[in-house]
Structure formats: C-alpha cells, structure tokens
Amino acid sequence: KKQMDGSHQQQKFNFSAGPAALPTTVLDQAAEELRAGWGGEGIRVMEMSHRGSQFIQILKSTETRLRSLLSIPESYSVQMLQGGATGQFAAVPMNLLGAHHTADYLVTGQWSDKAAQEAAKYCKVNVVEGESKAGGFKTLPENPLGYCSSESDSAYFHYCDNETVHGLEYPTDYLFDAKHGNNSMPVVVADMSSNFLSRPFDITNYSVVYAGAQKNAGIAGLTFVIAKKDLLEIPKAPYTPSVFDWSQMHSTESCLNTPPTYSIYMASLCMDWIESRHGGLAGIAHVNEQKARLLYDCIDASKGFYSGIVQDPRWRSRMNVVYRVNGPASDSADSKKLEDQFVKEAEAKGLLNLRGYRTLGGIRASLYNAV
C-alpha cells in the first residue's frame, strides 16, 4: 500500500483464530460512520441508546438479514446476546434440561470438551467420545448420533460443528444424512462458533444453534442463539440468571439488558458484505472451500516437510488448517525450532498469527470469510 510520503507499506494477512480478520469494505464503512455518525446523522452507534429508534432499526435489520441468509422460519427465535459461546455452555443445560437430569455430549475436541465439563455442573453428562478423543482428536466419529445414550432421560444432544483448535469439521448437515445418523434425538444443539455464516445449512435440522460472531460474522462481544420457540417454554432451573434465560431474552427482543450494540452493528455490515460481495452463503462457501483446498494441497504435496494433523480429508476443517513442520515428529526439538523459524519468517512476509493453539503447538492457519 502506498503511503503519503511515497513509501509502500507491506500488506498484512491475518490468520488469527479469533477475533479474526474483517472485510476491508466493512472496516471502511465502520470508519466513515465513526467519523460522520451512523447514516450521516452525527451520532455513533456506540453512543446510541439501545432503546432508541436508531438502534432498534439496526437490531431489527440485523435479525432480518440473518433470517434471510439462513432461511430461518418464524418458528425459531433469533437472539443477539453477550457472554460468548462459553456463556452458552452453561445456558444450554439451564434452558433445556427441564425435568430431565441427563444430556448427551459428543466430545471431538477442546471446545466440545469444555462444553461438556460446564454442563456437568448442572446435570449428568453422557460423554460421547467415539474414536475421536482416544485418537488425540485427529478424527471424527462417522455415526455420531449412534453413540447417544439410550436413557430416556437425556434432554438433548450437543456437539461442536467445527473444532477450532484441532482443525476438525463435519460436512454440512452431516448428522442428519440418513447414511450417517438420524434426527430421532428430540433436541440437537450445535455450537457453530467457528464456522457460522461460512456456508449454508438447514436450520430446521437443529433445535438450537449458537455461535460467537468474532470468526466470520463480526467482532467479539456478540453471541447468536437461534432456538425453536417451543423450547422456550421449558421450565428453567431457579438459579438461571435472567441474562441466560432464552425465554426472557426472546420476549424482550435481546434487550432485557443493554445488548452489545456495536458488535450487532458490525455483524449487520458483515452480513451485508456476504450478500452484496458473494451473493449469499453459497458464494462465500465456494470461496472458503477453494482457500482450504489450496492450502491442504500444498501441505499434502510437500513430501512430508509439512504434515497435516487431520489426515482424513472428510474431517478436515475449511476454517482452521492445523499442521506441523518437518513431518509428524512434532515433539522433536528440531521440529519446534523449524516451526519457530516458520512463524518468524511468515511474520516478516506479512503472514500473521500462524502459531498453533498454546496446548497443541504446530501451525494453524484460520481461513475465515474475510481472509
């Protein structure tokens, strides 16, 4: 990029796992409206009353855009909350257990494991591990619903659609394909934090979908909850905080307390970008698939110099590509030195935030929508 003094600034590429890169046009519009005010009216979004007509317009248009992108029917509640997906780890059992005492959790990586641990504070958790945890979270169960508890007391089945740390992702609506499972579970809950709005999916397959916005749909501070309205009638545990009570949040249109106003505004801009730049979720999904294929092909063609941690192409995440340098001997001092060198030289080339998760190591390239 050419600077005012005639020099050139190196272009940077942000591969952060989240908060993540944002579209340039979104940043430009946000910057302009920080200067001139929203709609040129001289007031900035973060200055608006959350009960004023201007912000209510933003809130309603954001919900409308989300419903349009995902074809969400009116039988589902759309909520825009605070607390992150981690907050929903507690909110899910609080809202869905009712008179039940057990829930099924498919554990396929760090985040579904954390969700199961949090739920265990409120109920008996049937941890569905399959072959994934035993293999160090390098694969996924082919028939995940087949591992479900036979207990009639199980209130719901919870899983994570894309494991950000371990680079594992189920194909779109995989659980509901007749070849791999069925939708006989009364309630299926999906954590889609790291692939939400990266591809289309059939929301009517799911009872609840929740997701943080800071990967593909905006900035940190906003959590989407999409839930069947009939589930909102389930009696809540008496200790359920009001801000985690989906029925209260639905009845107040996400405004029981002050919502994350600026994060909602940024999400609306990102949704508009998906629609105007890519024609919707099918368009951005095609781009995301191409990006991931390019990198995986490079890793596989390196003759072992780079080694993909997830070997089975069926389960490789399009969002988070995890790999090692110098083959599978990931614990050797030489490999770690090479990975340190790789990260250092990548940063010098403007390729940022490629170091793997702190507990896993290696390299991780997160290829979210705006990358």
XYZ file of C-alpha atoms in Angstrom:
371
model
C 0.000 0.000 0.000
C 1.406 3.383 -0.975
C 1.807 5.891 1.847
C 1.544 9.676 1.649
C 5.334 10.000 1.614
C 5.581 7.695 -1.408
C 6.803 4.664 0.524
C 4.961 1.360 0.454
C 3.506 -0.498 3.402
C 3.626 -4.276 3.254
C 0.189 -5.880 3.002
C -0.669 -7.928 6.070
C -2.715 -11.142 6.147
C -4.299 -12.038 9.466
C -4.719 -15.777 10.111
C -5.878 -15.318 13.704
C -8.268 -17.947 15.048
C -10.414 -15.192 16.506
C -11.099 -12.400 16.831
C -10.420 -12.583 13.142
C -9.895 -10.539 10.007
C -12.719 -8.284 8.836
C -13.595 -7.338 5.237
C -11.887 -4.127 4.144
C -15.136 -2.613 2.909
C -16.742 -3.301 6.296
C -13.854 -1.578 8.084
C -14.070 1.359 5.690
C -17.789 1.838 6.276
C -17.396 1.495 10.035
C -14.552 4.045 9.999
C -16.616 6.504 7.976
C -19.588 6.155 10.301
C -17.304 6.660 13.277
C -16.285 9.959 11.710
C -19.615 11.197 10.367
C -22.013 9.229 12.519
C -24.414 6.444 11.597
C -26.301 7.327 8.444
C -24.531 10.680 8.412
C -26.648 11.845 11.361
C -23.712 12.743 13.599
C -24.272 10.116 16.303
C -22.138 6.988 16.512
C -23.608 3.557 17.112
C -21.787 3.086 20.416
C -23.352 6.359 21.603
C -26.919 5.315 20.822
C -29.469 4.320 23.415
C -30.242 0.649 22.969
C -33.923 1.557 23.309
C -33.809 4.433 20.844
C -35.346 4.203 17.392
C -31.977 4.335 15.605
C -30.507 1.298 17.335
C -33.799 -0.625 17.209
C -33.642 -0.141 13.438
C -30.124 -1.631 13.393
C -31.199 -4.520 15.629
C -34.227 -5.410 13.536
C -32.349 -5.129 10.239
C -29.606 -7.407 11.583
C -32.159 -10.055 12.511
C -33.846 -9.684 9.122
C -30.521 -10.154 7.316
C -29.669 -13.210 9.385
C -33.079 -14.776 8.805
C -32.689 -14.149 5.076
C -29.173 -15.606 4.833
C -30.090 -18.795 6.709
C -33.774 -19.033 5.733
C -34.764 -19.064 9.399
C -38.518 -19.603 9.806
C -40.651 -17.684 12.270
C -40.882 -20.792 14.443
C -37.323 -20.009 15.604
C -36.240 -17.280 17.984
C -33.181 -15.240 16.962
C -31.311 -13.701 19.866
C -28.205 -11.493 19.983
C -26.599 -11.816 23.384
C -23.456 -11.295 25.416
C -21.334 -13.872 27.238
C -19.765 -15.665 24.283
C -20.217 -19.297 23.357
C -18.673 -20.142 26.728
C -21.643 -18.458 28.374
C -23.915 -20.709 26.336
C -22.057 -23.757 27.673
C -23.966 -23.012 30.888
C -27.088 -21.538 29.302
C -27.804 -24.662 27.229
C -28.406 -27.006 30.189
C -30.114 -24.248 32.170
C -32.651 -23.743 29.369
C -33.102 -27.275 28.082
C -32.929 -29.709 30.997
C -36.377 -29.021 32.422
C -37.315 -32.110 34.417
C -34.525 -34.168 32.845
C -31.234 -34.966 34.529
C -29.018 -36.186 31.667
C -27.647 -34.768 28.433
C -25.517 -36.296 25.669
C -22.305 -34.537 24.608
C -20.245 -35.531 21.590
C -16.648 -34.678 22.518
C -14.474 -34.192 19.450
C -12.011 -31.513 20.563
C -11.193 -28.849 23.095
C -14.351 -26.763 22.831
C -16.891 -29.571 22.945
C -14.891 -30.968 25.883
C -15.179 -27.630 27.688
C -18.905 -27.516 26.938
C -19.351 -30.973 28.467
C -17.367 -30.022 31.564
C -19.505 -26.920 32.084
C -22.759 -28.839 31.619
C -21.603 -31.385 34.209
C -22.118 -28.687 36.854
C -25.856 -28.843 36.166
C -26.653 -32.405 35.094
C -25.326 -35.863 34.448
C -23.359 -35.706 31.194
C -23.148 -38.741 28.950
C -19.817 -38.000 27.247
C -19.924 -39.346 23.722
C -16.295 -39.726 22.726
C -16.267 -42.276 19.930
C -12.831 -42.717 18.405
C -12.027 -39.011 18.396
C -10.686 -38.445 21.916
C -8.937 -41.806 22.045
C -7.033 -40.834 18.907
C -5.966 -37.445 20.228
C -8.760 -35.547 18.452
C -7.458 -36.275 14.964
C -10.645 -37.765 13.530
C -14.428 -37.679 13.939
C -16.991 -40.422 14.596
C -18.770 -41.470 11.405
C -22.114 -42.046 13.114
C -22.139 -39.553 15.979
C -25.791 -39.995 16.909
C -25.158 -43.712 17.164
C -23.174 -43.092 20.341
C -26.070 -41.416 22.105
C -27.301 -42.585 25.451
C -30.241 -44.967 25.429
C -31.501 -43.293 28.578
C -34.911 -41.795 28.032
C -33.967 -39.046 30.479
C -31.438 -37.480 28.088
C -32.690 -33.955 27.383
C -30.587 -33.124 24.326
C -27.582 -33.982 22.155
C -24.814 -31.353 21.959
C -21.901 -31.212 19.536
C -19.419 -28.732 18.050
C -19.666 -28.392 14.260
C -16.086 -27.148 13.834
C -13.305 -27.680 16.367
C -11.116 -24.575 16.116
C -8.097 -25.961 17.989
C -7.859 -29.388 16.377
C -8.998 -28.485 12.860
C -11.947 -30.902 12.675
C -15.224 -30.122 10.933
C -18.284 -32.108 9.960
C -19.599 -31.642 6.406
C -22.751 -29.557 6.165
C -25.707 -31.156 7.989
C -23.739 -34.417 8.199
C -25.506 -35.662 11.312
C -28.850 -35.625 9.524
C -27.773 -37.603 6.476
C -29.596 -40.928 6.555
C -26.303 -42.724 5.851
C -24.598 -41.377 8.966
C -27.256 -40.887 11.565
C -30.782 -39.704 12.071
C -32.677 -36.882 13.651
C -34.532 -39.020 16.150
C -32.947 -37.120 19.041
C -35.585 -34.814 20.480
C -33.239 -31.836 20.683
C -29.972 -31.346 18.751
C -27.780 -28.423 19.862
C -24.864 -27.228 17.717
C -22.011 -24.936 18.676
C -21.141 -23.313 15.331
C -18.923 -20.553 16.681
C -16.076 -21.021 14.204
C -17.979 -21.834 11.005
C -21.199 -19.842 11.449
C -22.051 -17.925 8.231
C -19.198 -19.610 6.356
C -21.615 -21.877 4.441
C -25.351 -22.528 4.177
C -27.021 -25.138 6.370
C -30.583 -26.231 7.039
C -31.518 -24.595 10.329
C -34.660 -26.726 10.575
C -32.477 -29.776 11.259
C -31.406 -28.230 14.544
C -33.241 -27.367 17.713
C -30.626 -24.838 18.843
C -27.618 -23.264 17.136
C -25.349 -20.846 18.965
C -22.223 -19.049 17.803
C -19.852 -16.266 18.715
C -19.635 -13.619 15.998
C -15.888 -12.965 16.067
C -14.814 -15.506 13.438
C -16.959 -14.980 10.345
C -19.754 -12.663 11.403
C -18.230 -9.617 13.032
C -16.334 -8.700 16.170
C -16.082 -10.030 19.701
C -18.870 -9.368 22.182
C -21.859 -10.815 20.292
C -23.298 -14.313 20.555
C -26.098 -15.565 18.328
C -28.662 -18.011 19.698
C -31.184 -19.492 17.275
C -33.677 -21.728 19.050
C -37.026 -23.325 18.340
C -39.633 -21.218 20.067
C -41.391 -24.189 21.645
C -38.208 -24.926 23.612
C -38.507 -21.553 25.322
C -41.427 -22.927 27.312
C -39.249 -25.476 29.131
C -39.197 -24.589 32.870
C -35.860 -23.091 33.875
C -33.821 -24.027 36.896
C -34.396 -21.473 39.683
C -30.714 -20.486 39.598
C -30.832 -19.490 35.903
C -29.625 -15.872 35.538
C -32.091 -13.676 33.688
C -29.482 -12.821 31.051
C -29.084 -16.552 30.283
C -32.849 -17.205 30.173
C -33.718 -17.567 26.476
C -37.435 -17.023 27.076
C -36.786 -13.676 28.756
C -34.310 -12.650 26.079
C -36.807 -13.594 23.377
C -39.680 -11.675 24.942
C -37.500 -8.569 25.299
C -36.028 -8.905 21.777
C -32.490 -9.314 23.162
C -32.888 -6.090 25.155
C -33.522 -7.336 28.691
C -30.291 -5.513 29.455
C -28.053 -3.414 27.216
C -27.091 -5.627 24.260
C -23.670 -5.486 22.560
C -24.763 -2.631 20.333
C -21.617 -2.009 18.317
C -20.995 -5.729 17.791
C -24.532 -6.098 16.433
C -23.931 -3.197 14.051
C -20.667 -4.775 12.824
C -22.410 -8.112 12.308
C -25.007 -6.384 10.163
C -22.242 -4.885 7.994
C -20.592 -8.297 7.623
C -23.875 -9.920 6.597
C -24.434 -7.193 4.039
C -20.917 -7.888 2.695
C -21.657 -11.623 2.375
C -24.789 -10.836 0.406
C -23.511 -7.987 -1.776
C -19.988 -9.329 -2.432
C -20.658 -13.070 -2.625
C -24.371 -13.340 -3.339
C -25.054 -15.104 -0.049
C -23.747 -18.090 1.872
C -23.375 -20.396 -1.136
C -20.983 -17.893 -2.703
C -18.811 -17.419 0.366
C -18.814 -21.193 0.937
C -17.333 -21.710 -2.536
C -14.560 -19.220 -1.799
C -13.831 -20.831 1.571
C -13.609 -24.290 0.018
C -11.166 -23.037 -2.607
C -8.927 -21.392 0.002
C -8.792 -24.506 2.145
C -8.140 -26.778 -0.833
C -5.166 -24.674 -1.939
C -3.501 -24.938 1.461
C -4.249 -28.622 2.045
C -2.953 -29.466 -1.448
C 0.284 -27.622 -0.675
C 0.696 -29.496 2.623
C -0.004 -32.874 1.022
C 2.381 -32.178 -1.854
C 5.299 -31.224 0.419
C 6.555 -34.837 0.716
C 6.402 -34.738 4.487
C 8.061 -31.400 5.088
C 4.625 -30.197 6.205
C 2.356 -32.714 7.900
C -1.389 -32.241 8.261
C -2.622 -33.286 11.700
C -6.035 -34.347 10.354
C -5.286 -36.974 7.727
C -8.799 -37.975 6.676
C -9.978 -35.384 4.103
C -13.596 -35.885 5.178
C -12.985 -34.246 8.540
C -10.528 -31.501 7.594
C -11.766 -28.095 8.651
C -12.151 -25.448 5.982
C -11.831 -22.814 8.686
C -8.807 -23.931 10.719
C -5.978 -25.741 8.938
C -3.632 -27.295 11.517
C -0.273 -28.807 10.570
C 3.318 -29.417 11.672
C 6.625 -28.526 10.121
C 9.162 -31.320 9.447
C 6.735 -34.210 9.366
C 4.903 -35.966 12.190
C 7.825 -35.873 14.697
C 6.116 -32.929 16.339
C 7.761 -33.366 19.722
C 11.309 -33.247 18.458
C 13.424 -30.212 19.216
C 14.214 -29.827 15.518
C 10.534 -29.617 14.570
C 9.840 -26.993 17.202
C 12.810 -24.958 16.028
C 11.575 -25.181 12.452
C 8.093 -24.118 13.496
C 9.519 -21.130 15.383
C 11.516 -20.232 12.276
C 8.442 -20.686 10.080
C 6.369 -18.307 12.219
C 9.158 -15.730 12.328
C 9.727 -15.771 8.563
C 5.980 -15.760 7.889
C 5.579 -12.634 10.005
C 8.382 -10.980 8.047
C 6.326 -11.666 4.904
C 3.194 -10.175 6.426
C 1.555 -13.516 7.312
C 0.401 -13.058 10.898
C -0.929 -15.214 13.745
C 0.018 -18.614 12.345
C 1.247 -20.229 15.554
C -0.909 -23.136 16.709
C -3.035 -23.169 19.842
C -0.948 -22.983 23.008
C -1.803 -26.514 24.199
C -1.334 -28.139 20.792
C 1.561 -26.300 19.157
C 2.335 -26.563 15.472
C 0.916 -24.190 12.872
C -2.692 -23.100 12.454
C -3.995 -21.032 9.536
C -7.535 -19.824 10.147
C -9.223 -19.147 6.814
C -12.350 -17.308 7.865
C -14.589 -15.384 5.489
C -12.512 -12.202 5.278
C -9.106 -13.891 4.796
